[in-house]
């Protein structure tokens, strides 16, 4: 009986418990903030359409939670993938094995082996703030670069198709990922942030000390609270050209998921959009663009089941990497 209780408790911690993990973007506070922002946007837009009349609560609710989206088969797959991936513990397993700290320790040991030593020094509050900003930039660059590679490297794209096969978007779509894709993303982040920590220590001669909240970098947490969950939603919010050149707006990420050819491989950023400017992949939406989500029509049917989301990418990767079977030349019979 005790074993069963412990098992159910673990299942709750990995799925429903996310709501109370205040560092997670699907926890209560970020979801509530996203809902408040979405409600304000919907009310303002409906009021404009009705020449200043305040819309009814029923109409606002229908706009915020349309059944055609939240009960769509694609959305139901999102919910299932979220539960499966959390139970599998792949995120926890990765973070326990691959972490920026471990990479930093390994690189530090190599640097010390060739005779270099980091300078010791207490870090002031100003330096701590600068270090926190530096780490947020590292985190965001690593996530953006990993995202870029997932689109440009064919094998990685086969994994990333799982995420892009979503035909509608809800906050749960953010976790519609193949476990192997999550491993790759964690590895890239670990390497980039780990090397960045070493650079900070050896170049500036300062210890690494960041401002965190709920175990998360403050800058990353603020970004998650400030409407991150609207990126994967049907609510169109653009920051305007000026701010869209600095921060990735929900509209820009929705464009990233578009099936339209002009939107392919654009807006890879997470927090900041200037990485996309650097990569030449920045797209600035000019208006409320209507678009369809998903991947190429000829492949969509393969990703409308759990088998398709978890097994199809592995099959396609195997087809890409397996040795080609070349037929040996046929020797003509001797006369």
mmCIF file of C-alpha atoms in Angstrom:
data_model
loop_
_atom_site.group_PDB
_atom_site.id
_atom_site.type_symbol
_atom_site.label_atom_id
_atom_site.label_comp_id
_atom_site.label_asym_id
_atom_site.label_seq_id
_atom_site.Cartn_x
_atom_site.Cartn_y
_atom_site.Cartn_z
ATOM 1 C CA UNK A 1 0.000 0.000 0.000
ATOM 2 C CA UNK A 2 2.789 2.395 0.893
ATOM 3 C CA UNK A 3 4.532 1.669 -2.400
ATOM 4 C CA UNK A 4 1.338 2.472 -4.322
ATOM 5 C CA UNK A 5 0.902 5.741 -2.465
ATOM 6 C CA UNK A 6 4.500 6.747 -3.161
ATOM 7 C CA UNK A 7 4.049 5.896 -6.841
ATOM 8 C CA UNK A 8 0.870 7.995 -7.121
ATOM 9 C CA UNK A 9 2.614 10.823 -5.272
ATOM 10 C CA UNK A 10 5.477 10.721 -7.777
ATOM 11 C CA UNK A 11 3.028 10.778 -10.702
ATOM 12 C CA UNK A 12 1.363 13.854 -9.205
ATOM 13 C CA UNK A 13 4.718 15.592 -8.691
ATOM 14 C CA UNK A 14 5.679 14.976 -12.313
ATOM 15 C CA UNK A 15 2.379 15.993 -13.905
ATOM 16 C CA UNK A 16 -0.095 17.969 -11.825
ATOM 17 C CA UNK A 17 2.659 19.020 -9.449
ATOM 18 C CA UNK A 18 4.072 21.239 -12.189
ATOM 19 C CA UNK A 19 1.318 23.713 -11.321
ATOM 20 C CA UNK A 20 2.983 24.309 -7.968
ATOM 21 C CA UNK A 21 6.574 24.323 -9.207
ATOM 22 C CA UNK A 22 6.929 28.102 -9.257
ATOM 23 C CA UNK A 23 10.009 27.945 -11.466
ATOM 24 C CA UNK A 24 8.107 26.144 -14.242
ATOM 25 C CA UNK A 25 6.417 28.117 -17.018
ATOM 26 C CA UNK A 26 3.284 25.980 -16.664
ATOM 27 C CA UNK A 27 2.920 26.773 -12.983
ATOM 28 C CA UNK A 28 -0.005 28.773 -11.632
ATOM 29 C CA UNK A 29 1.507 32.279 -11.667
ATOM 30 C CA UNK A 30 2.690 32.313 -15.325
ATOM 31 C CA UNK A 31 -0.605 30.762 -16.430
ATOM 32 C CA UNK A 32 -2.652 33.342 -14.529
ATOM 33 C CA UNK A 33 -0.577 36.229 -15.875
ATOM 34 C CA UNK A 34 -0.947 34.905 -19.423
ATOM 35 C CA UNK A 35 -4.699 34.587 -18.896
ATOM 36 C CA UNK A 36 -4.947 38.162 -17.605
ATOM 37 C CA UNK A 37 -2.995 39.512 -20.583
ATOM 38 C CA UNK A 38 -5.059 37.464 -23.036
ATOM 39 C CA UNK A 39 -8.306 38.620 -21.406
ATOM 40 C CA UNK A 40 -7.329 42.280 -21.678
ATOM 41 C CA UNK A 41 -6.354 41.831 -25.344
ATOM 42 C CA UNK A 42 -9.605 40.015 -26.181
ATOM 43 C CA UNK A 43 -11.802 42.540 -24.342
ATOM 44 C CA UNK A 44 -10.113 45.494 -26.059
ATOM 45 C CA UNK A 45 -10.406 43.927 -29.503
ATOM 46 C CA UNK A 46 -14.021 42.914 -29.065
ATOM 47 C CA UNK A 47 -14.859 46.384 -27.720
ATOM 48 C CA UNK A 48 -13.334 48.002 -30.776
ATOM 49 C CA UNK A 49 -15.340 45.774 -33.077
ATOM 50 C CA UNK A 50 -18.565 46.646 -31.252
ATOM 51 C CA UNK A 51 -17.768 50.383 -31.177
ATOM 52 C CA UNK A 52 -16.927 50.615 -27.494
ATOM 53 C CA UNK A 53 -19.443 48.188 -26.002
ATOM 54 C CA UNK A 54 -18.063 45.892 -23.325
ATOM 55 C CA UNK A 55 -18.395 42.258 -24.464
ATOM 56 C CA UNK A 56 -20.192 39.708 -22.308
ATOM 57 C CA UNK A 57 -18.196 37.388 -20.074
ATOM 58 C CA UNK A 58 -19.553 34.431 -22.037
ATOM 59 C CA UNK A 59 -18.222 35.796 -25.323
ATOM 60 C CA UNK A 60 -14.835 36.599 -23.805
ATOM 61 C CA UNK A 61 -14.601 33.084 -22.345
ATOM 62 C CA UNK A 62 -15.499 31.585 -25.728
ATOM 63 C CA UNK A 63 -12.712 33.611 -27.352
ATOM 64 C CA UNK A 64 -10.171 32.599 -24.715
ATOM 65 C CA UNK A 65 -11.011 28.889 -24.644
ATOM 66 C CA UNK A 66 -12.461 27.878 -28.021
ATOM 67 C CA UNK A 67 -13.453 24.213 -28.086
ATOM 68 C CA UNK A 68 -12.133 23.860 -31.639
ATOM 69 C CA UNK A 69 -8.621 24.451 -30.247
ATOM 70 C CA UNK A 70 -8.520 23.025 -26.735
ATOM 71 C CA UNK A 71 -10.471 19.887 -27.696
ATOM 72 C CA UNK A 72 -8.780 19.446 -31.068
ATOM 73 C CA UNK A 73 -7.148 16.049 -31.608
ATOM 74 C CA UNK A 74 -3.760 17.763 -31.858
ATOM 75 C CA UNK A 75 -4.297 19.436 -28.469
ATOM 76 C CA UNK A 76 -5.282 16.101 -26.919
ATOM 77 C CA UNK A 77 -1.992 14.685 -28.177
ATOM 78 C CA UNK A 78 -0.204 17.609 -26.523
ATOM 79 C CA UNK A 79 -1.770 16.710 -23.186
ATOM 80 C CA UNK A 80 -0.833 13.047 -23.592
ATOM 81 C CA UNK A 81 2.761 13.817 -24.581
ATOM 82 C CA UNK A 82 3.104 16.165 -21.619
ATOM 83 C CA UNK A 83 2.029 13.415 -19.211
ATOM 84 C CA UNK A 84 4.189 10.737 -20.833
ATOM 85 C CA UNK A 85 7.307 12.873 -21.009
ATOM 86 C CA UNK A 86 6.980 13.995 -17.399
ATOM 87 C CA UNK A 87 6.491 10.441 -16.170
ATOM 88 C CA UNK A 88 9.474 9.221 -18.154
ATOM 89 C CA UNK A 89 11.525 11.692 -16.105
ATOM 90 C CA UNK A 90 13.677 12.593 -19.097
ATOM 91 C CA UNK A 91 14.006 16.227 -18.029
ATOM 92 C CA UNK A 92 15.053 15.274 -14.513
ATOM 93 C CA UNK A 93 17.398 12.579 -15.779
ATOM 94 C CA UNK A 94 19.082 15.000 -18.169
ATOM 95 C CA UNK A 95 19.525 17.756 -15.624
ATOM 96 C CA UNK A 96 21.075 15.267 -13.205
ATOM 97 C CA UNK A 97 23.658 14.057 -15.731
ATOM 98 C CA UNK A 98 24.268 17.027 -18.020
ATOM 99 C CA UNK A 99 24.518 20.401 -16.360
ATOM 100 C CA UNK A 100 26.416 23.605 -17.043
ATOM 101 C CA UNK A 101 28.136 23.235 -13.697
ATOM 102 C CA UNK A 102 29.579 19.837 -14.612
ATOM 103 C CA UNK A 103 30.806 21.170 -17.960
ATOM 104 C CA UNK A 104 32.347 24.162 -16.202
ATOM 105 C CA UNK A 105 34.150 21.914 -13.715
ATOM 106 C CA UNK A 106 35.556 19.728 -16.504
ATOM 107 C CA UNK A 107 36.768 22.706 -18.549
ATOM 108 C CA UNK A 108 38.174 24.386 -15.436
ATOM 109 C CA UNK A 109 40.176 21.257 -14.665
ATOM 110 C CA UNK A 110 41.617 21.240 -18.187
ATOM 111 C CA UNK A 111 42.555 24.922 -17.954
ATOM 112 C CA UNK A 112 44.212 24.398 -14.583
ATOM 113 C CA UNK A 113 46.090 21.407 -15.999
ATOM 114 C CA UNK A 114 47.946 23.704 -18.390
ATOM 115 C CA UNK A 115 48.932 26.039 -15.594
ATOM 116 C CA UNK A 116 46.229 28.732 -15.545
ATOM 117 C CA UNK A 117 44.497 29.666 -12.326
ATOM 118 C CA UNK A 118 41.342 31.739 -11.868
ATOM 119 C CA UNK A 119 41.671 34.844 -9.740
ATOM 120 C CA UNK A 120 39.835 34.820 -6.457
ATOM 121 C CA UNK A 121 37.605 37.745 -5.675
ATOM 122 C CA UNK A 122 34.436 38.631 -3.863
ATOM 123 C CA UNK A 123 31.601 39.649 -6.146
ATOM 124 C CA UNK A 124 29.765 42.903 -5.496
ATOM 125 C CA UNK A 125 26.031 43.397 -6.052
ATOM 126 C CA UNK A 126 26.738 45.275 -9.291
ATOM 127 C CA UNK A 127 28.924 42.426 -10.501
ATOM 128 C CA UNK A 128 26.250 39.953 -9.467
ATOM 129 C CA UNK A 129 23.669 41.810 -11.537
ATOM 130 C CA UNK A 130 26.047 41.858 -14.516
ATOM 131 C CA UNK A 131 26.751 38.154 -14.053
ATOM 132 C CA UNK A 132 23.013 37.438 -13.997
ATOM 133 C CA UNK A 133 22.484 39.356 -17.233
ATOM 134 C CA UNK A 134 25.440 37.519 -18.763
ATOM 135 C CA UNK A 135 23.989 34.131 -17.791
ATOM 136 C CA UNK A 136 20.553 35.027 -19.164
ATOM 137 C CA UNK A 137 22.163 35.993 -22.476
ATOM 138 C CA UNK A 138 24.104 32.718 -22.496
ATOM 139 C CA UNK A 139 20.970 30.734 -21.697
ATOM 140 C CA UNK A 140 18.983 32.440 -24.425
ATOM 141 C CA UNK A 141 21.729 32.131 -27.035
ATOM 142 C CA UNK A 142 22.191 28.429 -26.277
ATOM 143 C CA UNK A 143 18.434 27.784 -26.564
ATOM 144 C CA UNK A 144 18.212 29.802 -29.794
ATOM 145 C CA UNK A 145 21.253 28.148 -31.361
ATOM 146 C CA UNK A 146 19.997 24.672 -30.432
ATOM 147 C CA UNK A 147 16.642 25.601 -31.985
ATOM 148 C CA UNK A 148 18.413 26.801 -35.137
ATOM 149 C CA UNK A 149 20.306 23.500 -35.411
ATOM 150 C CA UNK A 150 17.092 21.510 -34.995
ATOM 151 C CA UNK A 151 15.831 23.087 -38.199
ATOM 152 C CA UNK A 152 19.066 22.984 -40.182
ATOM 153 C CA UNK A 153 20.435 19.510 -39.367
ATOM 154 C CA UNK A 154 18.253 16.874 -41.092
ATOM 155 C CA UNK A 155 18.474 14.290 -38.304
ATOM 156 C CA UNK A 156 17.564 16.870 -35.668
ATOM 157 C CA UNK A 157 14.716 18.159 -37.829
ATOM 158 C CA UNK A 158 13.186 14.673 -37.833
ATOM 159 C CA UNK A 159 12.966 14.960 -34.039
ATOM 160 C CA UNK A 160 11.822 18.577 -34.054
ATOM 161 C CA UNK A 161 8.979 17.769 -36.456
ATOM 162 C CA UNK A 162 7.165 16.376 -33.426
ATOM 163 C CA UNK A 163 6.867 19.890 -32.028
ATOM 164 C CA UNK A 164 5.990 21.482 -35.365
ATOM 165 C CA UNK A 165 3.340 18.883 -36.164
ATOM 166 C CA UNK A 166 0.968 20.617 -33.743
ATOM 167 C CA UNK A 167 -2.056 21.796 -35.751
ATOM 168 C CA UNK A 168 -3.371 24.039 -32.976
ATOM 169 C CA UNK A 169 -1.461 25.661 -30.163
ATOM 170 C CA UNK A 170 -2.052 25.663 -26.428
ATOM 171 C CA UNK A 171 0.459 26.261 -23.613
ATOM 172 C CA UNK A 172 0.971 22.482 -23.427
ATOM 173 C CA UNK A 173 2.309 22.539 -27.005
ATOM 174 C CA UNK A 174 5.574 23.944 -25.619
ATOM 175 C CA UNK A 175 6.272 20.487 -24.172
ATOM 176 C CA UNK A 176 5.267 18.580 -27.303
ATOM 177 C CA UNK A 177 8.820 17.350 -27.793
ATOM 178 C CA UNK A 178 10.535 14.085 -28.538
ATOM 179 C CA UNK A 179 12.692 13.048 -25.549
ATOM 180 C CA UNK A 180 15.794 12.837 -27.743
ATOM 181 C CA UNK A 181 15.247 16.430 -28.851
ATOM 182 C CA UNK A 182 15.131 17.479 -25.197
ATOM 183 C CA UNK A 183 18.415 15.683 -24.571
ATOM 184 C CA UNK A 184 20.061 17.500 -27.468
ATOM 185 C CA UNK A 185 18.793 20.892 -26.289
ATOM 186 C CA UNK A 186 20.017 20.243 -22.751
ATOM 187 C CA UNK A 187 23.430 19.199 -24.070
ATOM 188 C CA UNK A 188 23.856 22.356 -26.175
ATOM 189 C CA UNK A 189 22.805 24.556 -23.251
ATOM 190 C CA UNK A 190 25.164 22.735 -20.906
ATOM 191 C CA UNK A 191 28.129 23.225 -23.238
ATOM 192 C CA UNK A 192 27.433 26.886 -24.023
ATOM 193 C CA UNK A 193 26.624 27.917 -20.451
ATOM 194 C CA UNK A 194 29.408 25.783 -18.999
ATOM 195 C CA UNK A 195 32.019 27.333 -21.279
ATOM 196 C CA UNK A 196 30.532 30.742 -20.566
ATOM 197 C CA UNK A 197 30.980 30.203 -16.826
ATOM 198 C CA UNK A 198 34.627 29.336 -17.388
ATOM 199 C CA UNK A 199 35.117 32.493 -19.483
ATOM 200 C CA UNK A 200 33.547 34.601 -16.743
ATOM 201 C CA UNK A 201 35.778 33.075 -14.076
ATOM 202 C CA UNK A 202 39.067 33.178 -15.958
ATOM 203 C CA UNK A 203 38.697 36.392 -17.953
ATOM 204 C CA UNK A 204 37.086 38.552 -15.302
ATOM 205 C CA UNK A 205 38.567 36.757 -12.323
ATOM 206 C CA UNK A 206 35.217 36.669 -10.533
ATOM 207 C CA UNK A 207 33.134 33.935 -8.997
ATOM 208 C CA UNK A 208 29.830 33.156 -10.661
ATOM 209 C CA UNK A 209 26.910 34.422 -8.612
ATOM 210 C CA UNK A 210 23.467 35.035 -10.094
ATOM 211 C CA UNK A 211 20.157 36.397 -8.882
ATOM 212 C CA UNK A 212 17.696 33.503 -8.869
ATOM 213 C CA UNK A 213 14.077 32.973 -7.941
ATOM 214 C CA UNK A 214 12.518 29.541 -7.386
ATOM 215 C CA UNK A 215 15.748 27.967 -8.620
ATOM 216 C CA UNK A 216 15.600 29.855 -11.934
ATOM 217 C CA UNK A 217 17.550 32.831 -13.223
ATOM 218 C CA UNK A 218 15.509 35.923 -12.380
ATOM 219 C CA UNK A 219 15.592 37.170 -15.978
ATOM 220 C CA UNK A 220 14.352 33.842 -17.329
ATOM 221 C CA UNK A 221 11.623 33.638 -14.676
ATOM 222 C CA UNK A 222 10.393 37.157 -15.468
ATOM 223 C CA UNK A 223 10.256 36.270 -19.166
ATOM 224 C CA UNK A 224 8.229 33.155 -18.396
ATOM 225 C CA UNK A 225 5.807 35.123 -16.255
ATOM 226 C CA UNK A 226 5.461 37.965 -18.771
ATOM 227 C CA UNK A 227 3.267 36.038 -21.190
ATOM 228 C CA UNK A 228 5.524 33.151 -22.306
ATOM 229 C CA UNK A 229 2.487 30.857 -22.454
ATOM 230 C CA UNK A 230 0.914 33.069 -25.110
ATOM 231 C CA UNK A 231 3.626 32.041 -27.584
ATOM 232 C CA UNK A 232 1.812 28.736 -28.013
ATOM 233 C CA UNK A 233 -1.731 30.017 -28.226
ATOM 234 C CA UNK A 234 -4.297 31.447 -30.638
ATOM 235 C CA UNK A 235 -3.943 34.944 -29.164
ATOM 236 C CA UNK A 236 -2.076 37.223 -31.585
ATOM 237 C CA UNK A 237 0.150 39.722 -29.758
ATOM 238 C CA UNK A 238 2.860 41.645 -31.608
ATOM 239 C CA UNK A 239 5.123 44.130 -29.844
ATOM 240 C CA UNK A 240 5.540 46.336 -32.919
ATOM 241 C CA UNK A 241 8.607 46.575 -35.149
ATOM 242 C CA UNK A 242 10.862 48.297 -32.616
ATOM 243 C CA UNK A 243 10.349 45.890 -29.727
ATOM 244 C CA UNK A 244 10.035 42.863 -32.045
ATOM 245 C CA UNK A 245 13.654 43.563 -33.001
ATOM 246 C CA UNK A 246 14.651 43.102 -29.358
ATOM 247 C CA UNK A 247 12.209 40.577 -27.892
ATOM 248 C CA UNK A 248 10.423 37.659 -29.530
ATOM 249 C CA UNK A 249 6.706 38.386 -29.325
ATOM 250 C CA UNK A 250 4.006 35.684 -29.182
ATOM 251 C CA UNK A 251 3.055 36.640 -32.748
ATOM 252 C CA UNK A 252 6.606 36.042 -33.962
ATOM 253 C CA UNK A 253 6.698 32.560 -32.473
ATOM 254 C CA UNK A 254 3.314 31.758 -33.990
ATOM 255 C CA UNK A 255 4.777 32.818 -37.344
ATOM 256 C CA UNK A 256 7.623 30.387 -36.655
ATOM 257 C CA UNK A 257 5.044 27.562 -36.485
ATOM 258 C CA UNK A 258 3.345 28.607 -39.728
ATOM 259 C CA UNK A 259 3.154 26.284 -42.736
ATOM 260 C CA UNK A 260 3.465 29.207 -45.158
ATOM 261 C CA UNK A 261 6.737 29.078 -47.143
ATOM 262 C CA UNK A 262 7.544 32.734 -46.374
ATOM 263 C CA UNK A 263 7.569 31.872 -42.670
ATOM 264 C CA UNK A 264 9.857 28.834 -42.874
ATOM 265 C CA UNK A 265 12.937 28.881 -40.613
ATOM 266 C CA UNK A 266 12.279 32.270 -39.029
ATOM 267 C CA UNK A 267 12.213 33.595 -35.459
ATOM 268 C CA UNK A 268 14.204 30.936 -33.608
ATOM 269 C CA UNK A 269 14.667 33.133 -30.539
ATOM 270 C CA UNK A 270 13.265 32.487 -27.093
ATOM 271 C CA UNK A 271 13.651 35.760 -25.195
ATOM 272 C CA UNK A 272 15.640 37.999 -27.537
ATOM 273 C CA UNK A 273 15.197 38.436 -31.273
ATOM 274 C CA UNK A 274 18.578 39.998 -32.005
ATOM 275 C CA UNK A 275 20.024 36.476 -32.275
ATOM 276 C CA UNK A 276 17.715 36.014 -35.273
ATOM 277 C CA UNK A 277 19.018 39.265 -36.703
ATOM 278 C CA UNK A 278 22.502 37.788 -36.326
ATOM 279 C CA UNK A 279 21.447 34.533 -38.039
ATOM 280 C CA UNK A 280 19.510 36.354 -40.768
ATOM 281 C CA UNK A 281 16.268 34.650 -39.716
ATOM 282 C CA UNK A 282 14.315 37.551 -38.189
ATOM 283 C CA UNK A 283 10.749 38.008 -39.443
ATOM 284 C CA UNK A 284 8.704 41.032 -38.393
ATOM 285 C CA UNK A 285 4.948 40.490 -38.758
ATOM 286 C CA UNK A 286 3.246 43.485 -40.348
ATOM 287 C CA UNK A 287 -0.317 42.721 -39.297
ATOM 288 C CA UNK A 288 -2.519 40.083 -37.696
ATOM 289 C CA UNK A 289 -1.455 37.297 -40.026
ATOM 290 C CA UNK A 290 -3.773 34.333 -40.469
ATOM 291 C CA UNK A 291 -1.914 31.086 -40.842
ATOM 292 C CA UNK A 292 -2.124 27.328 -40.525
ATOM 293 C CA UNK A 293 0.164 25.409 -38.207
ATOM 294 C CA UNK A 294 1.854 22.083 -38.844
ATOM 295 C CA UNK A 295 4.327 20.492 -41.227
ATOM 296 C CA UNK A 296 4.065 19.560 -44.904
ATOM 297 C CA UNK A 297 0.679 18.099 -45.805
ATOM 298 C CA UNK A 298 2.145 14.861 -47.162
ATOM 299 C CA UNK A 299 3.678 14.101 -43.740
ATOM 300 C CA UNK A 300 1.010 15.390 -41.351
ATOM 301 C CA UNK A 301 -0.916 12.101 -41.188
ATOM 302 C CA UNK A 302 2.180 10.389 -39.766
ATOM 303 C CA UNK A 303 2.163 12.575 -36.642
ATOM 304 C CA UNK A 304 -1.467 12.297 -35.567
ATOM 305 C CA UNK A 305 -0.896 9.510 -33.051
ATOM 306 C CA UNK A 306 1.402 8.801 -30.121
ATOM 307 C CA UNK A 307 3.143 6.147 -32.220
ATOM 308 C CA UNK A 308 3.785 8.757 -34.878
ATOM 309 C CA UNK A 309 5.144 11.283 -32.398
ATOM 310 C CA UNK A 310 7.508 8.902 -30.622
ATOM 311 C CA UNK A 311 8.425 6.201 -33.159
ATOM 312 C CA UNK A 312 8.112 7.803 -36.606
ATOM 313 C CA UNK A 313 11.086 10.180 -36.009
ATOM 314 C CA UNK A 314 13.288 7.196 -35.087
ATOM 315 C CA UNK A 315 12.258 5.328 -38.227
ATOM 316 C CA UNK A 316 13.001 8.344 -40.417
ATOM 317 C CA UNK A 317 16.368 8.927 -38.762
ATOM 318 C CA UNK A 318 17.276 5.277 -39.341
ATOM 319 C CA UNK A 319 16.387 5.634 -43.004
ATOM 320 C CA UNK A 320 18.684 8.643 -43.227
ATOM 321 C CA UNK A 321 21.704 7.088 -41.530
ATOM 322 C CA UNK A 322 21.536 3.450 -42.617
ATOM 323 C CA UNK A 323 24.056 2.424 -45.267
ATOM 324 C CA UNK A 324 22.610 2.560 -48.752
ATOM 325 C CA UNK A 325 22.162 -0.841 -50.285
ATOM 326 C CA UNK A 326 23.912 -0.773 -53.592
ATOM 327 C CA UNK A 327 23.201 -3.561 -55.948
ATOM 328 C CA UNK A 328 26.331 -5.356 -57.004
ATOM 329 C CA UNK A 329 26.903 -5.336 -60.759
ATOM 330 C CA UNK A 330 25.430 -8.320 -62.510
ATOM 331 C CA UNK A 331 28.060 -10.471 -64.156
ATOM 332 C CA UNK A 332 26.935 -11.710 -67.560
ATOM 333 C CA UNK A 333 26.861 -15.490 -67.874
ATOM 334 C CA UNK A 334 29.891 -17.061 -69.497
ATOM 335 C CA UNK A 335 29.349 -18.272 -73.028
#
